[in-house]
Amino acid sequence: MPQILSIDISPLTEPWDRHLESIGVLVNLVLTFPFTVMCMLLPFFLFLTYQWHILFLYGFWYLYDRESPKNGGYQKTWMQQTTSLLATLMESFVWEFTFPGLRFFGCTLVSNFKIMIRREILLLSGFIDCSKESIRNTLASEKSGHAVVIVVGGAEEALDAHPNMHKLTLLSRKGFIKEALRSGASLVENPKGSLLRRFQTWFKELTSISIPLFYGRGLLQLNFGFMPHRRPINTVVGAPISVSKVTAPTAEEVSRLHNLYCEALIELFETNKSRFGVAEATKLIIE
């Protein structure tokens, strides 16, 4: 591998599909960070440049369309099949053959739908907000075959991401269990105490975003940067846990189903960990 000043350079002679993968990751990074900041600053730019008419027009559109994130988002569009982040993460073209008849809705923070332009991109990509009302509306739709994809947590787990450690913060998270009972939908499954960790936890509680320390690679070199190192991402889907519909679930019913879900998750991890290079001695920690 060629080097310049002890920096490993990504060779241009690599197969074209590897370059396409890198470009795809770069596009997602740009849409997630720099583009979001630009969208947040856009209203101020329009205001300061006297483009108020654009703000008024968008304001009317926002008021007219404000309930879309809670009502299933936009209907299926070409964007959901081509440029969707959800499609990228879930390999939707493969999933359509693996789970025929199911339409997947990705859930994200309500605050993401408060940002100009980014809101429309998320809706066009098949996302809805993760509020109770949104989940109930989607699962209670007259059309069958709706599946809601919820990343339970994420911010706390990012701070607990260390080599050879698999830790989930799940014991106190039961909201998704209660919504599954209400709708009868099947369930398909830094050291703490340090000054840095306390700051990270405070920032996460303030903004719902965690800021873990990380290192990656660049687009043309492999030693440092914001892009992730090339590693396979494997998705394992467990057998669905059948849930009987309960209009007003009790705390005992929620806890019982939550325990069943955690047990199934641990069993799924133990059954498949050796297939993906996880040591036999490694355990899934749920706290």
mmCIF file of N, CA and C in Angstrom, residues 121-170:
data_model
loop_
_atom_site.group_PDB
_atom_site.id
_atom_site.type_symbol
_atom_site.label_atom_id
_atom_site.label_comp_id
_atom_site.label_asym_id
_atom_site.label_seq_id
_atom_site.Cartn_x
_atom_site.Cartn_y
_atom_site.Cartn_z
ATOM 1 N N ILE A 121 -36.379 15.607 3.388
ATOM 2 C CA ILE A 121 -35.528 14.500 2.956
ATOM 3 C C ILE A 121 -35.827 13.247 3.773
ATOM 4 N N LEU A 122 -35.998 13.401 5.087
ATOM 5 C CA LEU A 122 -36.315 12.255 5.937
ATOM 6 C C LEU A 122 -37.670 11.656 5.575
ATOM 7 N N LEU A 123 -38.659 12.504 5.343
ATOM 8 C CA LEU A 123 -39.991 12.010 4.989
ATOM 9 C C LEU A 123 -39.969 11.295 3.648
ATOM 10 N N LEU A 124 -39.255 11.850 2.673
ATOM 11 C CA LEU A 124 -39.147 11.207 1.367
ATOM 12 C C LEU A 124 -38.390 9.888 1.451
ATOM 13 N N SER A 125 -37.523 9.767 2.470
ATOM 14 C CA SER A 125 -36.730 8.549 2.635
ATOM 15 C C SER A 125 -37.452 7.478 3.440
ATOM 16 N N GLY A 126 -38.687 7.744 3.866
ATOM 17 C CA GLY A 126 -39.460 6.719 4.555
ATOM 18 C C GLY A 126 -39.397 6.765 6.062
ATOM 19 N N PHE A 127 -38.979 7.896 6.644
ATOM 20 C CA PHE A 127 -38.890 8.003 8.094
ATOM 21 C C PHE A 127 -40.139 8.657 8.677
ATOM 22 N N ILE A 128 -40.435 8.294 9.913
ATOM 23 C CA ILE A 128 -41.483 8.932 10.702
ATOM 24 C C ILE A 128 -40.875 9.295 12.052
ATOM 25 N N ASP A 129 -41.580 10.119 12.843
ATOM 26 C CA ASP A 129 -41.016 10.431 14.156
ATOM 27 C C ASP A 129 -41.330 9.299 15.135
ATOM 28 N N CYS A 130 -40.570 9.262 16.232
ATOM 29 C CA CYS A 130 -40.648 8.124 17.152
ATOM 30 C C CYS A 130 -41.593 8.383 18.319
ATOM 31 N N SER A 131 -42.515 9.317 18.175
ATOM 32 C CA SER A 131 -43.480 9.570 19.243
ATOM 33 C C SER A 131 -44.499 8.439 19.326
ATOM 34 N N LYS A 132 -45.164 8.336 20.475
ATOM 35 C CA LYS A 132 -46.184 7.302 20.658
ATOM 36 C C LYS A 132 -47.296 7.444 19.629
ATOM 37 N N GLU A 133 -47.718 8.680 19.400
ATOM 38 C CA GLU A 133 -48.809 8.925 18.450
ATOM 39 C C GLU A 133 -48.448 8.436 17.057
ATOM 40 N N SER A 134 -47.206 8.692 16.645
ATOM 41 C CA SER A 134 -46.762 8.290 15.316
ATOM 42 C C SER A 134 -46.741 6.773 15.168
ATOM 43 N N ILE A 135 -46.195 6.090 16.169
ATOM 44 C CA ILE A 135 -46.114 4.630 16.124
ATOM 45 C C ILE A 135 -47.504 4.012 16.115
ATOM 46 N N ARG A 136 -48.407 4.548 16.936
ATOM 47 C CA ARG A 136 -49.772 4.013 16.983
ATOM 48 C C ARG A 136 -50.491 4.224 15.658
ATOM 49 N N ASN A 137 -50.341 5.393 15.060
ATOM 50 C CA ASN A 137 -50.999 5.665 13.783
ATOM 51 C C ASN A 137 -50.501 4.728 12.689
ATOM 52 N N THR A 138 -49.201 4.458 12.697
ATOM 53 C CA THR A 138 -48.624 3.604 11.657
ATOM 54 C C THR A 138 -49.052 2.154 11.823
ATOM 55 N N LEU A 139 -49.008 1.647 13.053
ATOM 56 C CA LEU A 139 -49.359 0.246 13.288
ATOM 57 C C LEU A 139 -50.860 0.023 13.256
ATOM 58 N N ALA A 140 -51.640 1.074 13.500
ATOM 59 C CA ALA A 140 -53.094 0.937 13.491
ATOM 60 C C ALA A 140 -53.688 1.201 12.118
ATOM 61 N N SER A 141 -52.832 1.392 11.124
ATOM 62 C CA SER A 141 -53.314 1.684 9.776
ATOM 63 C C SER A 141 -54.163 0.535 9.255
ATOM 64 N N GLU A 142 -55.169 0.879 8.436
ATOM 65 C CA GLU A 142 -56.036 -0.147 7.860
ATOM 66 C C GLU A 142 -55.255 -1.078 6.936
ATOM 67 N N LYS A 143 -54.174 -0.562 6.371
ATOM 68 C CA LYS A 143 -53.348 -1.398 5.512
ATOM 69 C C LYS A 143 -52.460 -2.279 6.379
ATOM 70 N N SER A 144 -52.486 -3.573 6.158
ATOM 71 C CA SER A 144 -51.649 -4.484 6.932
ATOM 72 C C SER A 144 -50.235 -4.499 6.352
ATOM 73 N N GLY A 145 -49.312 -5.096 7.103
ATOM 74 C CA GLY A 145 -47.950 -5.235 6.612
ATOM 75 C C GLY A 145 -47.030 -4.083 6.945
ATOM 76 N N HIS A 146 -47.397 -3.250 7.920
ATOM 77 C CA HIS A 146 -46.526 -2.158 8.335
ATOM 78 C C HIS A 146 -45.597 -2.635 9.450
ATOM 79 N N ALA A 147 -44.313 -2.354 9.316
ATOM 80 C CA ALA A 147 -43.320 -2.701 10.330
ATOM 81 C C ALA A 147 -42.566 -1.443 10.726
ATOM 82 N N VAL A 148 -42.534 -1.158 12.023
ATOM 83 C CA VAL A 148 -41.858 0.031 12.538
ATOM 84 C C VAL A 148 -40.473 -0.370 13.035
ATOM 85 N N VAL A 149 -39.446 0.299 12.533
ATOM 86 C CA VAL A 149 -38.062 0.006 12.917
ATOM 87 C C VAL A 149 -37.617 1.047 13.937
ATOM 88 N N ILE A 150 -37.417 0.608 15.172
ATOM 89 C CA ILE A 150 -37.026 1.512 16.258
ATOM 90 C C ILE A 150 -35.635 1.129 16.751
ATOM 91 N N VAL A 151 -34.728 2.076 16.746
ATOM 92 C CA VAL A 151 -33.423 1.869 17.375
ATOM 93 C C VAL A 151 -33.590 2.238 18.839
ATOM 94 N N VAL A 152 -33.724 1.217 19.681
ATOM 95 C CA VAL A 152 -33.980 1.452 21.107
ATOM 96 C C VAL A 152 -32.694 1.963 21.739
ATOM 97 N N GLY A 153 -32.659 3.270 22.025
ATOM 98 C CA GLY A 153 -31.439 3.849 22.565
ATOM 99 C C GLY A 153 -30.501 4.243 21.430
ATOM 100 N N GLY A 154 -29.216 4.050 21.661
ATOM 101 C CA GLY A 154 -28.221 4.405 20.658
ATOM 102 C C GLY A 154 -27.219 5.405 21.196
ATOM 103 N N ALA A 155 -27.722 6.482 21.799
ATOM 104 C CA ALA A 155 -26.822 7.511 22.325
ATOM 105 C C ALA A 155 -25.992 6.981 23.492
ATOM 106 N N GLU A 156 -26.653 6.281 24.423
ATOM 107 C CA GLU A 156 -25.933 5.724 25.572
ATOM 108 C C GLU A 156 -25.003 4.601 25.131
ATOM 109 N N GLU A 157 -25.480 3.752 24.188
ATOM 110 C CA GLU A 157 -24.658 2.640 23.712
ATOM 111 C C GLU A 157 -23.407 3.139 22.997
ATOM 112 N N ALA A 158 -23.512 4.296 22.330
ATOM 113 C CA ALA A 158 -22.347 4.848 21.641
ATOM 114 C C ALA A 158 -21.225 5.163 22.621
ATOM 115 N N LEU A 159 -21.590 5.596 23.824
ATOM 116 C CA LEU A 159 -20.585 5.886 24.844
ATOM 117 C C LEU A 159 -20.011 4.613 25.446
ATOM 118 N N ASP A 160 -20.732 3.505 25.325
ATOM 119 C CA ASP A 160 -20.273 2.220 25.868
ATOM 120 C C ASP A 160 -19.640 1.342 24.799
ATOM 121 N N ALA A 161 -19.418 1.886 23.605
ATOM 122 C CA ALA A 161 -18.858 1.096 22.510
ATOM 123 C C ALA A 161 -17.349 0.968 22.680
ATOM 124 N N HIS A 162 -16.906 -0.217 23.072
ATOM 125 C CA HIS A 162 -15.494 -0.511 23.233
ATOM 126 C C HIS A 162 -15.196 -1.840 22.553
ATOM 127 N N PRO A 163 -13.945 -2.070 22.152
ATOM 128 C CA PRO A 163 -13.604 -3.346 21.524
ATOM 129 C C PRO A 163 -13.957 -4.531 22.413
ATOM 130 N N ASN A 164 -14.535 -5.558 21.806
ATOM 131 C CA ASN A 164 -14.882 -6.818 22.479
ATOM 132 C C ASN A 164 -15.901 -6.629 23.600
ATOM 133 N N MET A 165 -16.682 -5.567 23.545
ATOM 134 C CA MET A 165 -17.738 -5.363 24.533
ATOM 135 C C MET A 165 -19.057 -5.132 23.812
ATOM 136 N N HIS A 166 -20.084 -5.855 24.239
ATOM 137 C CA HIS A 166 -21.415 -5.727 23.645
ATOM 138 C C HIS A 166 -22.387 -5.411 24.777
ATOM 139 N N LYS A 167 -22.719 -4.133 24.929
ATOM 140 C CA LYS A 167 -23.549 -3.691 26.049
ATOM 141 C C LYS A 167 -24.757 -2.919 25.529
ATOM 142 N N LEU A 168 -25.930 -3.275 26.036
ATOM 143 C CA LEU A 168 -27.166 -2.590 25.690
ATOM 144 C C LEU A 168 -27.790 -1.992 26.945
ATOM 145 N N THR A 169 -28.253 -0.772 26.850
ATOM 146 C CA THR A 169 -29.009 -0.150 27.938
ATOM 147 C C THR A 169 -30.478 -0.356 27.626
ATOM 148 N N LEU A 170 -31.064 -1.388 28.230
ATOM 149 C CA LEU A 170 -32.398 -1.823 27.815
ATOM 150 C C LEU A 170 -33.364 -2.029 28.976
#
